[in-house]
Amino acid sequence: MGIKKPCCPINGATPGIGKAAALALAQKGNDLMIVGRNEGKTLRVTEEIKRKSHNKNVSYYICDLSELQDVRRLVDRIKGDGRRIDFLINDVGARFIKHQLTREGIE
């Protein structure tokens, strides 16, 4: 039995630095989970990274990380798929001019 490559979810991987990081990790053969809010965009980037990296172990999950209930569902899906998380890359940022709360009352 061979050594498994690390398994890594990465969010913020559809544009810029996050996308470049995801591609680099995939090219090294890592088991990569791309997490995004927009299914169309996330699917397109996942397929592009698979094609460019020749790594079939690139998948995606849809999740709004600003909603804790959605994060819990994501964890359940990952566990239900029998996946593990060796390390996590958070590459999401936002700038809000106006104070906002989520449906759960979180800033």
PDB file of N, CA and C in Angstrom:
ATOM      1  N   MET A   1       0.834  -1.166   0.000  1.00  0.00           N
ATOM      2  CA  MET A   1       0.000   0.000   0.000  1.00  0.00           C
ATOM      3  C   MET A   1       0.889   1.243   0.000  1.00  0.00           C
ATOM      4  N   GLY A   2       0.629   2.183  -0.928  1.00  0.00           N
ATOM      5  CA  GLY A   2       1.437   3.383  -1.045  1.00  0.00           C
ATOM      6  C   GLY A   2       1.015   4.459  -0.075  1.00  0.00           C
ATOM      7  N   ILE A   3       1.847   5.466   0.019  1.00  0.00           N
ATOM      8  CA  ILE A   3       1.555   6.615   0.875  1.00  0.00           C
ATOM      9  C   ILE A   3       0.558   7.511   0.149  1.00  0.00           C
ATOM     10  N   LYS A   4      -0.501   7.905   0.851  1.00  0.00           N
ATOM     11  CA  LYS A   4      -1.503   8.786   0.264  1.00  0.00           C
ATOM     12  C   LYS A   4      -0.990  10.218   0.254  1.00  0.00           C
ATOM     13  N   LYS A   5      -1.331  10.924  -0.807  1.00  0.00           N
ATOM     14  CA  LYS A   5      -1.013  12.346  -0.881  1.00  0.00           C
ATOM     15  C   LYS A   5      -1.918  13.102   0.078  1.00  0.00           C
ATOM     16  N   PRO A   6      -1.459  14.225   0.604  1.00  0.00           N
ATOM     17  CA  PRO A   6      -2.291  15.010   1.519  1.00  0.00           C
ATOM     18  C   PRO A   6      -3.610  15.441   0.870  1.00  0.00           C
ATOM     19  N   CYS A   7      -4.622  15.538   1.700  1.00  0.00           N
ATOM     20  CA  CYS A   7      -5.953  15.959   1.273  1.00  0.00           C
ATOM     21  C   CYS A   7      -6.196  17.374   1.788  1.00  0.00           C
ATOM     22  N   CYS A   8      -6.597  18.267   0.896  1.00  0.00           N
ATOM     23  CA  CYS A   8      -6.687  19.676   1.259  1.00  0.00           C
ATOM     24  C   CYS A   8      -7.911  20.352   0.658  1.00  0.00           C
ATOM     25  N   PRO A   9      -8.793  20.892   1.510  1.00  0.00           N
ATOM     26  CA  PRO A   9      -9.804  21.801   0.985  1.00  0.00           C
ATOM     27  C   PRO A   9      -9.187  23.199   0.851  1.00  0.00           C
ATOM     28  N   ILE A  10      -9.576  23.886  -0.212  1.00  0.00           N
ATOM     29  CA  ILE A  10      -9.117  25.263  -0.412  1.00  0.00           C
ATOM     30  C   ILE A  10     -10.313  26.101  -0.825  1.00  0.00           C
ATOM     31  N   ASN A  11     -10.517  27.202  -0.126  1.00  0.00           N
ATOM     32  CA  ASN A  11     -11.586  28.106  -0.537  1.00  0.00           C
ATOM     33  C   ASN A  11     -10.952  29.353  -1.133  1.00  0.00           C
ATOM     34  N   GLY A  12     -11.737  30.077  -1.903  1.00  0.00           N
ATOM     35  CA  GLY A  12     -11.198  31.239  -2.598  1.00  0.00           C
ATOM     36  C   GLY A  12     -10.326  30.836  -3.767  1.00  0.00           C
ATOM     37  N   ALA A  13     -10.588  29.655  -4.326  1.00  0.00           N
ATOM     38  CA  ALA A  13      -9.725  29.111  -5.377  1.00  0.00           C
ATOM     39  C   ALA A  13     -10.233  29.394  -6.784  1.00  0.00           C
ATOM     40  N   THR A  14     -11.301  30.170  -6.916  1.00  0.00           N
ATOM     41  CA  THR A  14     -11.772  30.430  -8.280  1.00  0.00           C
ATOM     42  C   THR A  14     -11.044  31.594  -8.951  1.00  0.00           C
ATOM     43  N   PRO A  15     -10.563  32.628  -8.238  1.00  0.00           N
ATOM     44  CA  PRO A  15      -9.764  33.653  -8.900  1.00  0.00           C
ATOM     45  C   PRO A  15      -8.341  33.713  -8.346  1.00  0.00           C
ATOM     46  N   GLY A  16      -7.489  34.411  -9.027  1.00  0.00           N
ATOM     47  CA  GLY A  16      -6.195  34.865  -8.529  1.00  0.00           C
ATOM     48  C   GLY A  16      -5.281  33.887  -7.821  1.00  0.00           C
ATOM     49  N   ILE A  17      -4.783  34.320  -6.663  1.00  0.00           N
ATOM     50  CA  ILE A  17      -3.792  33.559  -5.903  1.00  0.00           C
ATOM     51  C   ILE A  17      -4.339  32.203  -5.477  1.00  0.00           C
ATOM     52  N   GLY A  18      -5.604  32.156  -5.052  1.00  0.00           N
ATOM     53  CA  GLY A  18      -6.201  30.892  -4.640  1.00  0.00           C
ATOM     54  C   GLY A  18      -6.236  29.879  -5.768  1.00  0.00           C
ATOM     55  N   LYS A  19      -6.559  30.343  -6.958  1.00  0.00           N
ATOM     56  CA  LYS A  19      -6.597  29.462  -8.132  1.00  0.00           C
ATOM     57  C   LYS A  19      -5.189  28.966  -8.459  1.00  0.00           C
ATOM     58  N   ALA A  20      -4.208  29.850  -8.396  1.00  0.00           N
ATOM     59  CA  ALA A  20      -2.817  29.462  -8.659  1.00  0.00           C
ATOM     60  C   ALA A  20      -2.330  28.450  -7.622  1.00  0.00           C
ATOM     61  N   ALA A  21      -2.687  28.666  -6.358  1.00  0.00           N
ATOM     62  CA  ALA A  21      -2.309  27.723  -5.296  1.00  0.00           C
ATOM     63  C   ALA A  21      -2.963  26.366  -5.522  1.00  0.00           C
ATOM     64  N   ALA A  22      -4.240  26.362  -5.888  1.00  0.00           N
ATOM     65  CA  ALA A  22      -4.956  25.113  -6.151  1.00  0.00           C
ATOM     66  C   ALA A  22      -4.307  24.347  -7.295  1.00  0.00           C
ATOM     67  N   LEU A  23      -3.945  25.053  -8.355  1.00  0.00           N
ATOM     68  CA  LEU A  23      -3.299  24.400  -9.491  1.00  0.00           C
ATOM     69  C   LEU A  23      -1.954  23.816  -9.083  1.00  0.00           C
ATOM     70  N   ALA A  24      -1.162  24.563  -8.326  1.00  0.00           N
ATOM     71  CA  ALA A  24       0.150  24.071  -7.881  1.00  0.00           C
ATOM     72  C   ALA A  24       0.000  22.822  -7.002  1.00  0.00           C
ATOM     73  N   LEU A  25      -0.961  22.830  -6.089  1.00  0.00           N
ATOM     74  CA  LEU A  25      -1.197  21.662  -5.237  1.00  0.00           C
ATOM     75  C   LEU A  25      -1.648  20.459  -6.057  1.00  0.00           C
ATOM     76  N   ALA A  26      -2.524  20.703  -7.024  1.00  0.00           N
ATOM     77  CA  ALA A  26      -3.011  19.614  -7.876  1.00  0.00           C
ATOM     78  C   ALA A  26      -1.865  19.045  -8.717  1.00  0.00           C
ATOM     79  N   GLN A  27      -0.990  19.907  -9.202  1.00  0.00           N
ATOM     80  CA  GLN A  27       0.142  19.439 -10.019  1.00  0.00           C
ATOM     81  C   GLN A  27       1.099  18.576  -9.210  1.00  0.00           C
ATOM     82  N   LYS A  28       1.103  18.743  -7.900  1.00  0.00           N
ATOM     83  CA  LYS A  28       1.943  17.912  -7.031  1.00  0.00           C
ATOM     84  C   LYS A  28       1.234  16.611  -6.646  1.00  0.00           C
ATOM     85  N   GLY A  29       0.009  16.428  -7.167  1.00  0.00           N
ATOM     86  CA  GLY A  29      -0.709  15.186  -6.940  1.00  0.00           C
ATOM     87  C   GLY A  29      -1.556  15.149  -5.691  1.00  0.00           C
ATOM     88  N   ASN A  30      -1.726  16.279  -5.020  1.00  0.00           N
ATOM     89  CA  ASN A  30      -2.545  16.303  -3.808  1.00  0.00           C
ATOM     90  C   ASN A  30      -4.012  15.999  -4.126  1.00  0.00           C
ATOM     91  N   ASP A  31      -4.707  15.465  -3.146  1.00  0.00           N
ATOM     92  CA  ASP A  31      -6.145  15.248  -3.208  1.00  0.00           C
ATOM     93  C   ASP A  31      -6.777  16.572  -2.810  1.00  0.00           C
ATOM     94  N   LEU A  32      -7.361  17.266  -3.763  1.00  0.00           N
ATOM     95  CA  LEU A  32      -7.776  18.654  -3.571  1.00  0.00           C
ATOM     96  C   LEU A  32      -9.286  18.800  -3.610  1.00  0.00           C
ATOM     97  N   MET A  33      -9.827  19.556  -2.660  1.00  0.00           N
ATOM     98  CA  MET A  33     -11.253  19.872  -2.610  1.00  0.00           C
ATOM     99  C   MET A  33     -11.399  21.380  -2.758  1.00  0.00           C
ATOM    100  N   ILE A  34     -11.973  21.814  -3.849  1.00  0.00           N
ATOM    101  CA  ILE A  34     -12.193  23.239  -4.065  1.00  0.00           C
ATOM    102  C   ILE A  34     -13.571  23.587  -3.497  1.00  0.00           C
ATOM    103  N   VAL A  35     -13.596  24.560  -2.600  1.00  0.00           N
ATOM    104  CA  VAL A  35     -14.843  24.964  -1.936  1.00  0.00           C
ATOM    105  C   VAL A  35     -15.216  26.353  -2.443  1.00  0.00           C
ATOM    106  N   GLY A  36     -16.433  26.473  -2.970  1.00  0.00           N
ATOM    107  CA  GLY A  36     -16.891  27.758  -3.480  1.00  0.00           C
ATOM    108  C   GLY A  36     -18.374  27.950  -3.268  1.00  0.00           C
ATOM    109  N   ARG A  37     -18.818  29.186  -3.450  1.00  0.00           N
ATOM    110  CA  ARG A  37     -20.251  29.501  -3.303  1.00  0.00           C
ATOM    111  C   ARG A  37     -21.001  29.355  -4.610  1.00  0.00           C
ATOM    112  N   ASN A  38     -20.347  29.687  -5.712  1.00  0.00           N
ATOM    113  CA  ASN A  38     -20.995  29.690  -7.021  1.00  0.00           C
ATOM    114  C   ASN A  38     -20.690  28.374  -7.730  1.00  0.00           C
ATOM    115  N   GLU A  39     -21.720  27.552  -7.915  1.00  0.00           N
ATOM    116  CA  GLU A  39     -21.485  26.220  -8.471  1.00  0.00           C
ATOM    117  C   GLU A  39     -20.914  26.252  -9.878  1.00  0.00           C
ATOM    118  N   GLY A  40     -21.430  27.110 -10.744  1.00  0.00           N
ATOM    119  CA  GLY A  40     -20.939  27.179 -12.117  1.00  0.00           C
ATOM    120  C   GLY A  40     -19.462  27.546 -12.178  1.00  0.00           C
ATOM    121  N   LYS A  41     -19.097  28.573 -11.462  1.00  0.00           N
ATOM    122  CA  LYS A  41     -17.708  29.043 -11.427  1.00  0.00           C
ATOM    123  C   LYS A  41     -16.795  27.986 -10.798  1.00  0.00           C
ATOM    124  N   THR A  42     -17.255  27.388  -9.695  1.00  0.00           N
ATOM    125  CA  THR A  42     -16.442  26.392  -8.993  1.00  0.00           C
ATOM    126  C   THR A  42     -16.239  25.155  -9.856  1.00  0.00           C
ATOM    127  N   LEU A  43     -17.276  24.720 -10.541  1.00  0.00           N
ATOM    128  CA  LEU A  43     -17.161  23.567 -11.445  1.00  0.00           C
ATOM    129  C   LEU A  43     -16.192  23.861 -12.583  1.00  0.00           C
ATOM    130  N   ARG A  44     -16.298  25.049 -13.191  1.00  0.00           N
ATOM    131  CA  ARG A  44     -15.392  25.416 -14.301  1.00  0.00           C
ATOM    132  C   ARG A  44     -13.931  25.395 -13.861  1.00  0.00           C
ATOM    133  N   VAL A  45     -13.651  25.984 -12.700  1.00  0.00           N
ATOM    134  CA  VAL A  45     -12.275  26.029 -12.202  1.00  0.00           C
ATOM    135  C   VAL A  45     -11.789  24.615 -11.867  1.00  0.00           C
ATOM    136  N   THR A  46     -12.650  23.805 -11.264  1.00  0.00           N
ATOM    137  CA  THR A  46     -12.279  22.423 -10.934  1.00  0.00           C
ATOM    138  C   THR A  46     -11.898  21.654 -12.187  1.00  0.00           C
ATOM    139  N   GLU A  47     -12.710  21.755 -13.234  1.00  0.00           N
ATOM    140  CA  GLU A  47     -12.424  21.049 -14.494  1.00  0.00           C
ATOM    141  C   GLU A  47     -11.140  21.575 -15.144  1.00  0.00           C
ATOM    142  N   GLU A  48     -10.926  22.881 -15.083  1.00  0.00           N
ATOM    143  CA  GLU A  48      -9.707  23.483 -15.637  1.00  0.00           C
ATOM    144  C   GLU A  48      -8.470  22.965 -14.904  1.00  0.00           C
ATOM    145  N   ILE A  49      -8.539  22.918 -13.580  1.00  0.00           N
ATOM    146  CA  ILE A  49      -7.400  22.451 -12.790  1.00  0.00           C
ATOM    147  C   ILE A  49      -7.142  20.974 -13.041  1.00  0.00           C
ATOM    148  N   LYS A  50      -8.188  20.180 -13.144  1.00  0.00           N
ATOM    149  CA  LYS A  50      -8.022  18.750 -13.474  1.00  0.00           C
ATOM    150  C   LYS A  50      -7.305  18.593 -14.808  1.00  0.00           C
ATOM    151  N   ARG A  51      -7.765  19.375 -15.794  1.00  0.00           N
ATOM    152  CA  ARG A  51      -7.197  19.288 -17.147  1.00  0.00           C
ATOM    153  C   ARG A  51      -5.732  19.726 -17.161  1.00  0.00           C
ATOM    154  N   LYS A  52      -5.433  20.844 -16.530  1.00  0.00           N
ATOM    155  CA  LYS A  52      -4.066  21.373 -16.563  1.00  0.00           C
ATOM    156  C   LYS A  52      -3.099  20.552 -15.717  1.00  0.00           C
ATOM    157  N   SER A  53      -3.595  19.966 -14.620  1.00  0.00           N
ATOM    158  CA  SER A  53      -2.706  19.246 -13.704  1.00  0.00           C
ATOM    159  C   SER A  53      -2.633  17.746 -14.005  1.00  0.00           C
ATOM    160  N   HIS A  54      -3.553  17.254 -14.829  1.00  0.00           N
ATOM    161  CA  HIS A  54      -3.663  15.808 -15.088  1.00  0.00           C
ATOM    162  C   HIS A  54      -3.890  15.042 -13.792  1.00  0.00           C
ATOM    163  N   ASN A  55      -4.588  15.670 -12.850  1.00  0.00           N
ATOM    164  CA  ASN A  55      -4.873  15.075 -11.543  1.00  0.00           C
ATOM    165  C   ASN A  55      -6.376  14.845 -11.445  1.00  0.00           C
ATOM    166  N   LYS A  56      -6.773  13.589 -11.384  1.00  0.00           N
ATOM    167  CA  LYS A  56      -8.204  13.275 -11.297  1.00  0.00           C
ATOM    168  C   LYS A  56      -8.742  13.431  -9.870  1.00  0.00           C
ATOM    169  N   ASN A  57      -7.856  13.624  -8.893  1.00  0.00           N
ATOM    170  CA  ASN A  57      -8.260  13.757  -7.491  1.00  0.00           C
ATOM    171  C   ASN A  57      -8.526  15.212  -7.108  1.00  0.00           C
ATOM    172  N   VAL A  58      -9.219  15.916  -7.983  1.00  0.00           N
ATOM    173  CA  VAL A  58      -9.630  17.294  -7.722  1.00  0.00           C
ATOM    174  C   VAL A  58     -11.149  17.304  -7.778  1.00  0.00           C
ATOM    175  N   SER A  59     -11.773  17.695  -6.679  1.00  0.00           N
ATOM    176  CA  SER A  59     -13.232  17.718  -6.624  1.00  0.00           C
ATOM    177  C   SER A  59     -13.675  19.067  -6.074  1.00  0.00           C
ATOM    178  N   TYR A  60     -14.982  19.257  -6.040  1.00  0.00           N
ATOM    179  CA  TYR A  60     -15.470  20.532  -5.507  1.00  0.00           C
ATOM    180  C   TYR A  60     -16.675  20.318  -4.615  1.00  0.00           C
ATOM    181  N   TYR A  61     -16.855  21.276  -3.709  1.00  0.00           N
ATOM    182  CA  TYR A  61     -18.002  21.327  -2.813  1.00  0.00           C
ATOM    183  C   TYR A  61     -18.529  22.755  -2.819  1.00  0.00           C
ATOM    184  N   ILE A  62     -19.835  22.883  -2.736  1.00  0.00           N
ATOM    185  CA  ILE A  62     -20.453  24.203  -2.681  1.00  0.00           C
ATOM    186  C   ILE A  62     -20.807  24.517  -1.231  1.00  0.00           C
ATOM    187  N   CYS A  63     -20.392  25.699  -0.778  1.00  0.00           N
ATOM    188  CA  CYS A  63     -20.629  26.095   0.609  1.00  0.00           C
ATOM    189  C   CYS A  63     -20.472  27.605   0.735  1.00  0.00           C
ATOM    190  N   ASP A  64     -21.383  28.223   1.474  1.00  0.00           N
ATOM    191  CA  ASP A  64     -21.248  29.627   1.837  1.00  0.00           C
ATOM    192  C   ASP A  64     -20.620  29.652   3.230  1.00  0.00           C
ATOM    193  N   LEU A  65     -19.350  29.965   3.297  1.00  0.00           N
ATOM    194  CA  LEU A  65     -18.618  29.903   4.565  1.00  0.00           C
ATOM    195  C   LEU A  65     -19.052  30.954   5.576  1.00  0.00           C
ATOM    196  N   SER A  66     -19.882  31.900   5.156  1.00  0.00           N
ATOM    197  CA  SER A  66     -20.385  32.888   6.105  1.00  0.00           C
ATOM    198  C   SER A  66     -21.567  32.348   6.906  1.00  0.00           C
ATOM    199  N   GLU A  67     -22.081  31.191   6.521  1.00  0.00           N
ATOM    200  CA  GLU A  67     -23.207  30.568   7.214  1.00  0.00           C
ATOM    201  C   GLU A  67     -22.726  29.308   7.932  1.00  0.00           C
ATOM    202  N   LEU A  68     -22.718  29.347   9.263  1.00  0.00           N
ATOM    203  CA  LEU A  68     -22.200  28.203  10.027  1.00  0.00           C
ATOM    204  C   LEU A  68     -22.969  26.913   9.750  1.00  0.00           C
ATOM    205  N   GLN A  69     -24.263  27.021   9.521  1.00  0.00           N
ATOM    206  CA  GLN A  69     -25.049  25.829   9.200  1.00  0.00           C
ATOM    207  C   GLN A  69     -24.560  25.217   7.880  1.00  0.00           C
ATOM    208  N   ASP A  70     -24.201  26.040   6.921  1.00  0.00           N
ATOM    209  CA  ASP A  70     -23.677  25.560   5.642  1.00  0.00           C
ATOM    210  C   ASP A  70     -22.312  24.896   5.850  1.00  0.00           C
ATOM    211  N   VAL A  71     -21.492  25.464   6.734  1.00  0.00           N
ATOM    212  CA  VAL A  71     -20.181  24.880   7.039  1.00  0.00           C
ATOM    213  C   VAL A  71     -20.363  23.502   7.674  1.00  0.00           C
ATOM    214  N   ARG A  72     -21.317  23.383   8.574  1.00  0.00           N
ATOM    215  CA  ARG A  72     -21.585  22.075   9.198  1.00  0.00           C
ATOM    216  C   ARG A  72     -22.015  21.046   8.155  1.00  0.00           C
ATOM    217  N   ARG A  73     -22.857  21.474   7.214  1.00  0.00           N
ATOM    218  CA  ARG A  73     -23.274  20.556   6.134  1.00  0.00           C
ATOM    219  C   ARG A  73     -22.080  20.143   5.276  1.00  0.00           C
ATOM    220  N   LEU A  74     -21.174  21.086   5.017  1.00  0.00           N
ATOM    221  CA  LEU A  74     -19.973  20.773   4.248  1.00  0.00           C
ATOM    222  C   LEU A  74     -19.143  19.710   4.956  1.00  0.00           C
ATOM    223  N   VAL A  75     -18.939  19.880   6.248  1.00  0.00           N
ATOM    224  CA  VAL A  75     -18.174  18.906   7.033  1.00  0.00           C
ATOM    225  C   VAL A  75     -18.837  17.536   6.955  1.00  0.00           C
ATOM    226  N   ASP A  76     -20.155  17.500   7.083  1.00  0.00           N
ATOM    227  CA  ASP A  76     -20.881  16.225   6.997  1.00  0.00           C
ATOM    228  C   ASP A  76     -20.712  15.581   5.617  1.00  0.00           C
ATOM    229  N   ARG A  77     -20.740  16.391   4.554  1.00  0.00           N
ATOM    230  CA  ARG A  77     -20.551  15.847   3.192  1.00  0.00           C
ATOM    231  C   ARG A  77     -19.141  15.295   3.029  1.00  0.00           C
ATOM    232  N   ILE A  78     -18.153  16.036   3.508  1.00  0.00           N
ATOM    233  CA  ILE A  78     -16.761  15.575   3.393  1.00  0.00           C
ATOM    234  C   ILE A  78     -16.584  14.267   4.158  1.00  0.00           C
ATOM    235  N   LYS A  79     -17.083  14.214   5.388  1.00  0.00           N
ATOM    236  CA  LYS A  79     -16.987  12.984   6.181  1.00  0.00           C
ATOM    237  C   LYS A  79     -17.774  11.854   5.521  1.00  0.00           C
ATOM    238  N   GLY A  80     -18.962  12.164   5.009  1.00  0.00           N
ATOM    239  CA  GLY A  80     -19.796  11.165   4.340  1.00  0.00           C
ATOM    240  C   GLY A  80     -19.144  10.596   3.096  1.00  0.00           C
ATOM    241  N   ASP A  81     -18.315  11.399   2.454  1.00  0.00           N
ATOM    242  CA  ASP A  81     -17.576  10.937   1.269  1.00  0.00           C
ATOM    243  C   ASP A  81     -16.334  10.149   1.650  1.00  0.00           C
ATOM    244  N   GLY A  82     -16.094   9.995   2.958  1.00  0.00           N
ATOM    245  CA  GLY A  82     -14.925   9.241   3.426  1.00  0.00           C
ATOM    246  C   GLY A  82     -13.618   9.993   3.257  1.00  0.00           C
ATOM    247  N   ARG A  83     -13.708  11.313   3.161  1.00  0.00           N
ATOM    248  CA  ARG A  83     -12.508  12.137   2.965  1.00  0.00           C
ATOM    249  C   ARG A  83     -11.947  12.546   4.314  1.00  0.00           C
ATOM    250  N   ARG A  84     -10.697  12.931   4.300  1.00  0.00           N
ATOM    251  CA  ARG A  84     -10.049  13.462   5.486  1.00  0.00           C
ATOM    252  C   ARG A  84      -9.461  14.821   5.121  1.00  0.00           C
ATOM    253  N   ILE A  85      -9.103  15.594   6.120  1.00  0.00           N
ATOM    254  CA  ILE A  85      -8.481  16.898   5.877  1.00  0.00           C
ATOM    255  C   ILE A  85      -7.120  16.883   6.557  1.00  0.00           C
ATOM    256  N   ASP A  86      -6.058  16.967   5.748  1.00  0.00           N
ATOM    257  CA  ASP A  86      -4.704  17.015   6.289  1.00  0.00           C
ATOM    258  C   ASP A  86      -4.270  18.452   6.556  1.00  0.00           C
ATOM    259  N   PHE A  87      -4.689  19.354   5.693  1.00  0.00           N
ATOM    260  CA  PHE A  87      -4.445  20.773   5.920  1.00  0.00           C
ATOM    261  C   PHE A  87      -5.501  21.556   5.144  1.00  0.00           C
ATOM    262  N   LEU A  88      -5.668  22.813   5.520  1.00  0.00           N
ATOM    263  CA  LEU A  88      -6.722  23.662   4.972  1.00  0.00           C
ATOM    264  C   LEU A  88      -6.121  24.978   4.511  1.00  0.00           C
ATOM    265  N   ILE A  89      -6.561  25.444   3.346  1.00  0.00           N
ATOM    266  CA  ILE A  89      -6.124  26.756   2.873  1.00  0.00           C
ATOM    267  C   ILE A  89      -7.349  27.660   2.788  1.00  0.00           C
ATOM    268  N   ASN A  90      -7.323  28.737   3.551  1.00  0.00           N
ATOM    269  CA  ASN A  90      -8.368  29.763   3.507  1.00  0.00           C
ATOM    270  C   ASN A  90      -7.832  30.934   2.706  1.00  0.00           C
ATOM    271  N   ASP A  91      -8.407  31.160   1.552  1.00  0.00           N
ATOM    272  CA  ASP A  91      -7.955  32.252   0.696  1.00  0.00           C
ATOM    273  C   ASP A  91      -9.144  33.121   0.297  1.00  0.00           C
ATOM    274  N   VAL A  92     -10.002  33.394   1.256  1.00  0.00           N
ATOM    275  CA  VAL A  92     -11.189  34.195   0.985  1.00  0.00           C
ATOM    276  C   VAL A  92     -11.068  35.499   1.755  1.00  0.00           C
ATOM    277  N   GLY A  93     -11.437  36.548   1.103  1.00  0.00           N
ATOM    278  CA  GLY A  93     -11.456  37.840   1.766  1.00  0.00           C
ATOM    279  C   GLY A  93     -12.571  38.679   1.187  1.00  0.00           C
ATOM    280  N   ALA A  94     -13.033  39.615   1.956  1.00  0.00           N
ATOM    281  CA  ALA A  94     -14.079  40.515   1.483  1.00  0.00           C
ATOM    282  C   ALA A  94     -13.946  41.845   2.210  1.00  0.00           C
ATOM    283  N   ARG A  95     -14.433  42.861   1.579  1.00  0.00           N
ATOM    284  CA  ARG A  95     -14.441  44.191   2.189  1.00  0.00           C
ATOM    285  C   ARG A  95     -15.876  44.681   2.155  1.00  0.00           C
ATOM    286  N   PHE A  96     -16.371  45.004   3.324  1.00  0.00           N
ATOM    287  CA  PHE A  96     -17.739  45.483   3.428  1.00  0.00           C
ATOM    288  C   PHE A  96     -17.729  46.900   3.960  1.00  0.00           C
ATOM    289  N   ILE A  97     -18.373  47.787   3.258  1.00  0.00           N
ATOM    290  CA  ILE A  97     -18.462  49.185   3.669  1.00  0.00           C
ATOM    291  C   ILE A  97     -19.521  49.330   4.766  1.00  0.00           C
ATOM    292  N   LYS A  98     -20.608  48.620   4.593  1.00  0.00           N
ATOM    293  CA  LYS A  98     -21.742  48.706   5.513  1.00  0.00           C
ATOM    294  C   LYS A  98     -21.749  47.489   6.441  1.00  0.00           C
ATOM    295  N   HIS A  99     -22.009  47.701   7.717  1.00  0.00           N
ATOM    296  CA  HIS A  99     -22.100  46.616   8.696  1.00  0.00           C
ATOM    297  C   HIS A  99     -23.231  45.667   8.298  1.00  0.00           C
ATOM    298  N   GLN A 100     -22.929  44.361   8.264  1.00  0.00           N
ATOM    299  CA  GLN A 100     -23.916  43.377   7.881  1.00  0.00           C
ATOM    300  C   GLN A 100     -23.849  42.188   8.828  1.00  0.00           C
ATOM    301  N   LEU A 101     -24.991  41.538   8.985  1.00  0.00           N
ATOM    302  CA  LEU A 101     -25.070  40.312   9.767  1.00  0.00           C
ATOM    303  C   LEU A 101     -25.604  39.198   8.858  1.00  0.00           C
ATOM    304  N   THR A 102     -25.136  37.976   9.130  1.00  0.00           N
ATOM    305  CA  THR A 102     -25.681  36.819   8.406  1.00  0.00           C
ATOM    306  C   THR A 102     -27.064  36.512   8.977  1.00  0.00           C
ATOM    307  N   ARG A 103     -27.739  35.533   8.370  1.00  0.00           N
ATOM    308  CA  ARG A 103     -29.040  35.095   8.889  1.00  0.00           C
ATOM    309  C   ARG A 103     -28.908  34.581  10.307  1.00  0.00           C
ATOM    310  N   GLU A 104     -27.694  34.126  10.656  1.00  0.00           N
ATOM    311  CA  GLU A 104     -27.449  33.586  11.985  1.00  0.00           C
ATOM    312  C   GLU A 104     -27.030  34.662  12.989  1.00  0.00           C
ATOM    313  N   GLY A 105     -26.992  35.915  12.536  1.00  0.00           N
ATOM    314  CA  GLY A 105     -26.649  37.022  13.423  1.00  0.00           C
ATOM    315  C   GLY A 105     -25.160  37.222  13.629  1.00  0.00           C
ATOM    316  N   ILE A 106     -24.361  36.668  12.731  1.00  0.00           N
ATOM    317  CA  ILE A 106     -22.901  36.791  12.837  1.00  0.00           C
ATOM    318  C   ILE A 106     -22.420  37.880  11.899  1.00  0.00           C
ATOM    319  N   GLU A 107     -21.474  38.674  12.389  1.00  0.00           N
ATOM    320  CA  GLU A 107     -20.931  39.782  11.615  1.00  0.00           C
ATOM    321  C   GLU A 107     -20.230  39.302  10.367  1.00  0.00           C
TER     322      GLU A 107
END
